[in-house]
CSV table of C-alpha atoms in Angstrom, one decimal:
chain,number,residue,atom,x,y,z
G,1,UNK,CA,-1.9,58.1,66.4
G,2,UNK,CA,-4.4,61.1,67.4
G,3,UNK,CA,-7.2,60.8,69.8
G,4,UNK,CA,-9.7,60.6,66.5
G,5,UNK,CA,-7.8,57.8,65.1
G,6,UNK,CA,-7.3,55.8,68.2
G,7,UNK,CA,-11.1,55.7,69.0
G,8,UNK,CA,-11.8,54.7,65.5
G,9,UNK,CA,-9.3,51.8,65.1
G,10,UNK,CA,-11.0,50.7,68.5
G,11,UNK,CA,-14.6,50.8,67.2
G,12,UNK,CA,-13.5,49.2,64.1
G,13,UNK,CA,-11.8,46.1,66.1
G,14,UNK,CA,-14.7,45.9,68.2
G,15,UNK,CA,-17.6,46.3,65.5
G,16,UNK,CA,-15.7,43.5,63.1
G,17,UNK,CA,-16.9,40.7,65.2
G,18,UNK,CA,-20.4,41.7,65.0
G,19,UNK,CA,-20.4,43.2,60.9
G,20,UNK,CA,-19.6,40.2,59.4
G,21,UNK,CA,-21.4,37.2,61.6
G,22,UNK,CA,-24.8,36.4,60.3
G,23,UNK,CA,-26.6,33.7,61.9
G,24,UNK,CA,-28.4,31.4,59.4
G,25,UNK,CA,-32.3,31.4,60.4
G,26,UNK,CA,-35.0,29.3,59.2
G,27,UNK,CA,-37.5,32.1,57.3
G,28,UNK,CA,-39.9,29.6,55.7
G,29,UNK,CA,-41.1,26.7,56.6
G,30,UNK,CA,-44.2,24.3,55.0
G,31,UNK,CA,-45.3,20.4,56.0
G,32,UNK,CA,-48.0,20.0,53.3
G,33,UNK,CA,-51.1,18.8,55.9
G,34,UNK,CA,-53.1,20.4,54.2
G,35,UNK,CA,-52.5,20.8,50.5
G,36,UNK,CA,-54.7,23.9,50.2
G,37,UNK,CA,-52.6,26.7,51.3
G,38,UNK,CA,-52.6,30.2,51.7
G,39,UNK,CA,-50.2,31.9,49.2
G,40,UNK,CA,-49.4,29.2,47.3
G,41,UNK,CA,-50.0,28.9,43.6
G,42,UNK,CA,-50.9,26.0,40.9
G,43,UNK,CA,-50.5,26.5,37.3
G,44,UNK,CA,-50.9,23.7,35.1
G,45,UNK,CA,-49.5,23.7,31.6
G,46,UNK,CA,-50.2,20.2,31.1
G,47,UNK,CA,-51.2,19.3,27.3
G,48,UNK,CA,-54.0,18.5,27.3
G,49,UNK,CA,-54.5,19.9,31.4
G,50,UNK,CA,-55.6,17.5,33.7
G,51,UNK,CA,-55.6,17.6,37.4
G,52,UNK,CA,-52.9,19.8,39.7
G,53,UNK,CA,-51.0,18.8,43.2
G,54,UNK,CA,-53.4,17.0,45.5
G,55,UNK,CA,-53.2,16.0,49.3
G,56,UNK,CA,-51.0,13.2,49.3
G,57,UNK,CA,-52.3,9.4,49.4
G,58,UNK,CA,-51.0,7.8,52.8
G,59,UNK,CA,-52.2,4.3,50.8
G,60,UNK,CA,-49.1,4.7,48.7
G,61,UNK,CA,-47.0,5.8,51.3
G,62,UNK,CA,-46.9,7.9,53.9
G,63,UNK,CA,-45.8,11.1,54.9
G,64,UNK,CA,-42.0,12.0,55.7
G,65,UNK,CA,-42.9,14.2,59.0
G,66,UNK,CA,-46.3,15.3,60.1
G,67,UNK,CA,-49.5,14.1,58.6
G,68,UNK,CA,-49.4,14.4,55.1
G,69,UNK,CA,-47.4,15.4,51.9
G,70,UNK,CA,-48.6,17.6,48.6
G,71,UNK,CA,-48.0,14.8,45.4
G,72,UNK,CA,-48.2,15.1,41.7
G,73,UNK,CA,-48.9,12.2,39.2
G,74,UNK,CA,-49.3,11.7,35.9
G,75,UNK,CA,-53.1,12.4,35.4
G,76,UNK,CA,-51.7,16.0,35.6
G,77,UNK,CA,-52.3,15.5,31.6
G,78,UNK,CA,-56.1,14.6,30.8
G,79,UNK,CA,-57.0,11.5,31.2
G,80,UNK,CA,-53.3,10.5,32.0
G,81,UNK,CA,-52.5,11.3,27.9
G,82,UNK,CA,-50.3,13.8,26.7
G,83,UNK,CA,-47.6,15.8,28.6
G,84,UNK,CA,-47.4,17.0,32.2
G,85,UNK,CA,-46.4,20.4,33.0
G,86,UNK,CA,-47.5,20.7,36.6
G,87,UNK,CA,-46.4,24.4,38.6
G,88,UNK,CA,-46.9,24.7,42.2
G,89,UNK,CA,-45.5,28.1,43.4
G,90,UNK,CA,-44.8,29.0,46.8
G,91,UNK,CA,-45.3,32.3,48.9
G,92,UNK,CA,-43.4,35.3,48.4
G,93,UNK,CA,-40.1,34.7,51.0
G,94,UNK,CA,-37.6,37.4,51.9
G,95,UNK,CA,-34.4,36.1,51.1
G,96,UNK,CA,-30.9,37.9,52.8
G,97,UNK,CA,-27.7,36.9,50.9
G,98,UNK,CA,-26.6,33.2,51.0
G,99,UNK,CA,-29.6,31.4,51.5
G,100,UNK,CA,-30.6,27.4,50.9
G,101,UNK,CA,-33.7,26.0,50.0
G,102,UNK,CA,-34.8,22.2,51.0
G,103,UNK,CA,-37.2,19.9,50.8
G,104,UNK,CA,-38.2,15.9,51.2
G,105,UNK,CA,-39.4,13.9,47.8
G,106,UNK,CA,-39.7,10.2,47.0
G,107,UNK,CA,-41.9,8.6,44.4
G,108,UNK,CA,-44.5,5.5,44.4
G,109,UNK,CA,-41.1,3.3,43.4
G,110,UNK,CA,-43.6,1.4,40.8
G,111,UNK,CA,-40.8,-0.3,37.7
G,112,UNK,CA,-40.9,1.6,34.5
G,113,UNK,CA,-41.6,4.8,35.2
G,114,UNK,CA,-39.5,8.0,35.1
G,115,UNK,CA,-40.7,10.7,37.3
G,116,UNK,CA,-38.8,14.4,36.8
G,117,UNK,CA,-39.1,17.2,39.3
G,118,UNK,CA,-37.5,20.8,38.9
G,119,UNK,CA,-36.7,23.6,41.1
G,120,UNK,CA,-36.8,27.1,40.5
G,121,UNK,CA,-36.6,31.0,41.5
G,122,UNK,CA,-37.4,33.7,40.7
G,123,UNK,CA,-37.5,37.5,42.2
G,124,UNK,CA,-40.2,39.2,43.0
G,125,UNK,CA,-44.0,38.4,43.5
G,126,UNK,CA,-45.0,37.4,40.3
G,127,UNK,CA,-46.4,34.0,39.3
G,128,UNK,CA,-45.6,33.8,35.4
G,129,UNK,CA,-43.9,30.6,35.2
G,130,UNK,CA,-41.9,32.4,32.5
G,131,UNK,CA,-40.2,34.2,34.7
G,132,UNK,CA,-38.6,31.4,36.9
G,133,UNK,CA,-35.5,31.2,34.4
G,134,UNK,CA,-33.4,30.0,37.6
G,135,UNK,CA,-33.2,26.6,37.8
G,136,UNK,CA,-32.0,25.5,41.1
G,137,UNK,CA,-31.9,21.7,40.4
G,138,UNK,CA,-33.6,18.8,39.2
G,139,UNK,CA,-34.7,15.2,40.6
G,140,UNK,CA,-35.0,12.5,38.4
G,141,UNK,CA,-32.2,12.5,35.7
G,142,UNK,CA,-30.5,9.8,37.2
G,143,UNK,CA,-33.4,7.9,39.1
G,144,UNK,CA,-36.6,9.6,41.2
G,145,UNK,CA,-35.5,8.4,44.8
G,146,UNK,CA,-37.9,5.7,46.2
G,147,UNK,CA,-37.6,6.7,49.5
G,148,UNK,CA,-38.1,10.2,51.3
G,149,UNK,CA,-34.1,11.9,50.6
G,150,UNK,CA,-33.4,15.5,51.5
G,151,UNK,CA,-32.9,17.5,48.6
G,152,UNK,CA,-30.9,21.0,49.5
G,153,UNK,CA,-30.0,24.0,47.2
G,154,UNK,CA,-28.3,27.4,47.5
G,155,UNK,CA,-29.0,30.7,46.3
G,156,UNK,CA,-27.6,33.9,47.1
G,157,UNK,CA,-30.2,36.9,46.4
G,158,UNK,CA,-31.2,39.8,48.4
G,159,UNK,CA,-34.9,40.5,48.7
G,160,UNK,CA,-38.3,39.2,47.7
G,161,UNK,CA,-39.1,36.3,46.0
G,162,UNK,CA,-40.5,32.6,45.2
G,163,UNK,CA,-39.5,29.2,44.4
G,164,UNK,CA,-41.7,26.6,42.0
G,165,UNK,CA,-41.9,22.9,41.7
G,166,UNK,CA,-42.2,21.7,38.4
G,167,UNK,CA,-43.6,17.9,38.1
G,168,UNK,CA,-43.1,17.6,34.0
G,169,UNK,CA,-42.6,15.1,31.3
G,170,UNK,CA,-44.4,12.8,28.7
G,171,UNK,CA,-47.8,11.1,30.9
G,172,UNK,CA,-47.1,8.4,29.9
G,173,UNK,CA,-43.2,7.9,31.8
G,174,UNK,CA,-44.5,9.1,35.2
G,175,UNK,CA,-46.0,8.0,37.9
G,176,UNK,CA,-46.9,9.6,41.5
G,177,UNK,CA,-44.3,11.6,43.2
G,178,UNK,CA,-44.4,13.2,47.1
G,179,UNK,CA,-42.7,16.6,48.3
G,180,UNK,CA,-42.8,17.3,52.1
G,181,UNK,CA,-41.2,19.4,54.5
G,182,UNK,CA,-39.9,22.6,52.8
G,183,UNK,CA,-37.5,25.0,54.5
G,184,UNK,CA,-35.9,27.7,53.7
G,185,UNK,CA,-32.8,29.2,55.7
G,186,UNK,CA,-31.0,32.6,55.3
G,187,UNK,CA,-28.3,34.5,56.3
G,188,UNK,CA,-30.6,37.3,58.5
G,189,UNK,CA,-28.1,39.8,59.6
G,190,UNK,CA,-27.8,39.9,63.7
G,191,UNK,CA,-29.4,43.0,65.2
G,192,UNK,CA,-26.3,44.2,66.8
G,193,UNK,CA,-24.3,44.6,63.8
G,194,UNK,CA,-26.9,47.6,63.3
G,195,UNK,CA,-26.6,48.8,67.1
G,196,UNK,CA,-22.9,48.1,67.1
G,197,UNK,CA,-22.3,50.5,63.9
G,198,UNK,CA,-25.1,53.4,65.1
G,199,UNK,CA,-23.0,53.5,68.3
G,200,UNK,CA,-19.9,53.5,66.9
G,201,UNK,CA,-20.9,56.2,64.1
G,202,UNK,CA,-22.3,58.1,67.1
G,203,UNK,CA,-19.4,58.3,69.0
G,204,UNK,CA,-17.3,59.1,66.3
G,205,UNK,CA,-19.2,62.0,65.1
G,206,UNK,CA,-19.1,63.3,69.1
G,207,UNK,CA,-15.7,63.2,68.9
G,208,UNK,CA,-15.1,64.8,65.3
G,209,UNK,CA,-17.2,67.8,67.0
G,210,UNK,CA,-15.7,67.9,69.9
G,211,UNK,CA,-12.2,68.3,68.1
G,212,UNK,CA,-12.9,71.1,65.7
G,213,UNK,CA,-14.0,73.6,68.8
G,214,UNK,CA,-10.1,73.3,69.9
């Protein structure tokens, strides 16, 4: 094997290591203490529209960490008639490749009701609810959890973009859900794969000169 060859086989072994590792880092984080947030967005399709998220009651129950929660209930339809079609949109988050979105949710736990959330993303920084076509999951279809449970998604997208909560259904089947601690956690490349490859593509490029004065 030639000098060239040598030295690149040798950068390659010791670049690997650091090329494919990428340490999953929390990029987003939001406790709901205080429901009115910067960068977050409410759109309420509700038919007739009534009221949107609100600062979560601590009479009903409390919050899963912090102070408080952000809740939805069924007066998200006028008057608590007609259907609920309640949006709440969240910053715009740089994603890197594999990434997983969580939150907390329980409901009120009052008999008769049937409370339906839904996740969703969508690229970009637009808030048309049109364009969150993704749907990530949804809470409810079997039974809204009646105490706080950890619900966890993954997505794998590279770049800018937002995820929605969608509290939805007939007013008249739900009741008063709770959604606290969001995080989201992605795959953020370590800085030394960069510095590992710029000095290795450095070197090599010395070298490459070096032999073609001989």
């Amino acid at each position: 094997m030639t000098r060239l060859g040598t030295l690149a086989a040798a950068l390659a072994l010791a670049a690997a290591p650091f090329a494919v590792h990428a340490a999953p880092v929390v990029v987003f984080t939001e406790g709901f203490d205080n429901a009115k947030l910067p960068g977050w967005v409410q759109v309420n399709h509700g038919s007739p529209p009534g009221n949107g998220w609100f600062q979560g009651n601590a009479a009903i129950f409390g919050a899963q960490a912090g102070s408080s929660y952000i809740a939805a209930n069924y007066l998200g339809a006028l008057s608590g008639s007609g259907t609920v079609d309640s949006w709440l949109i969240s910053p715009v988050i740089d994603l890197y490749g594999a990434s997983s979105f969580s939150f907390f949710t329980r409901s009120a736990a009052d008999p008769g009701y049937a409370d339906t959330l839904q996740v969703y993303f969508s690229p970009g920084a637009g808030t048309d609810v049109g364009a969150f076509s993704d749907r990530l999951a949804t809470i409810g279809a079997g039974g809204y959890p009646s105490a706080w449970t950890q619900v966890s998604t993954d997505i794998s997208f590279t770049g800018a973009g937002r995820f929605a909560f969608r509290y939805t259904g007939d007013a008249g089947t739900l009741d008063y859900i709770g959604i606290d601690s969001v995080r989201v956690l992605s795959a953020v490349p370590e800085p030394s794969s960069a510095l590992m490859l710029g000095l290795g593509l450095g070197a090599l490029g010395l070298l490459r000169r070096r032999a073609s004065k001989r």
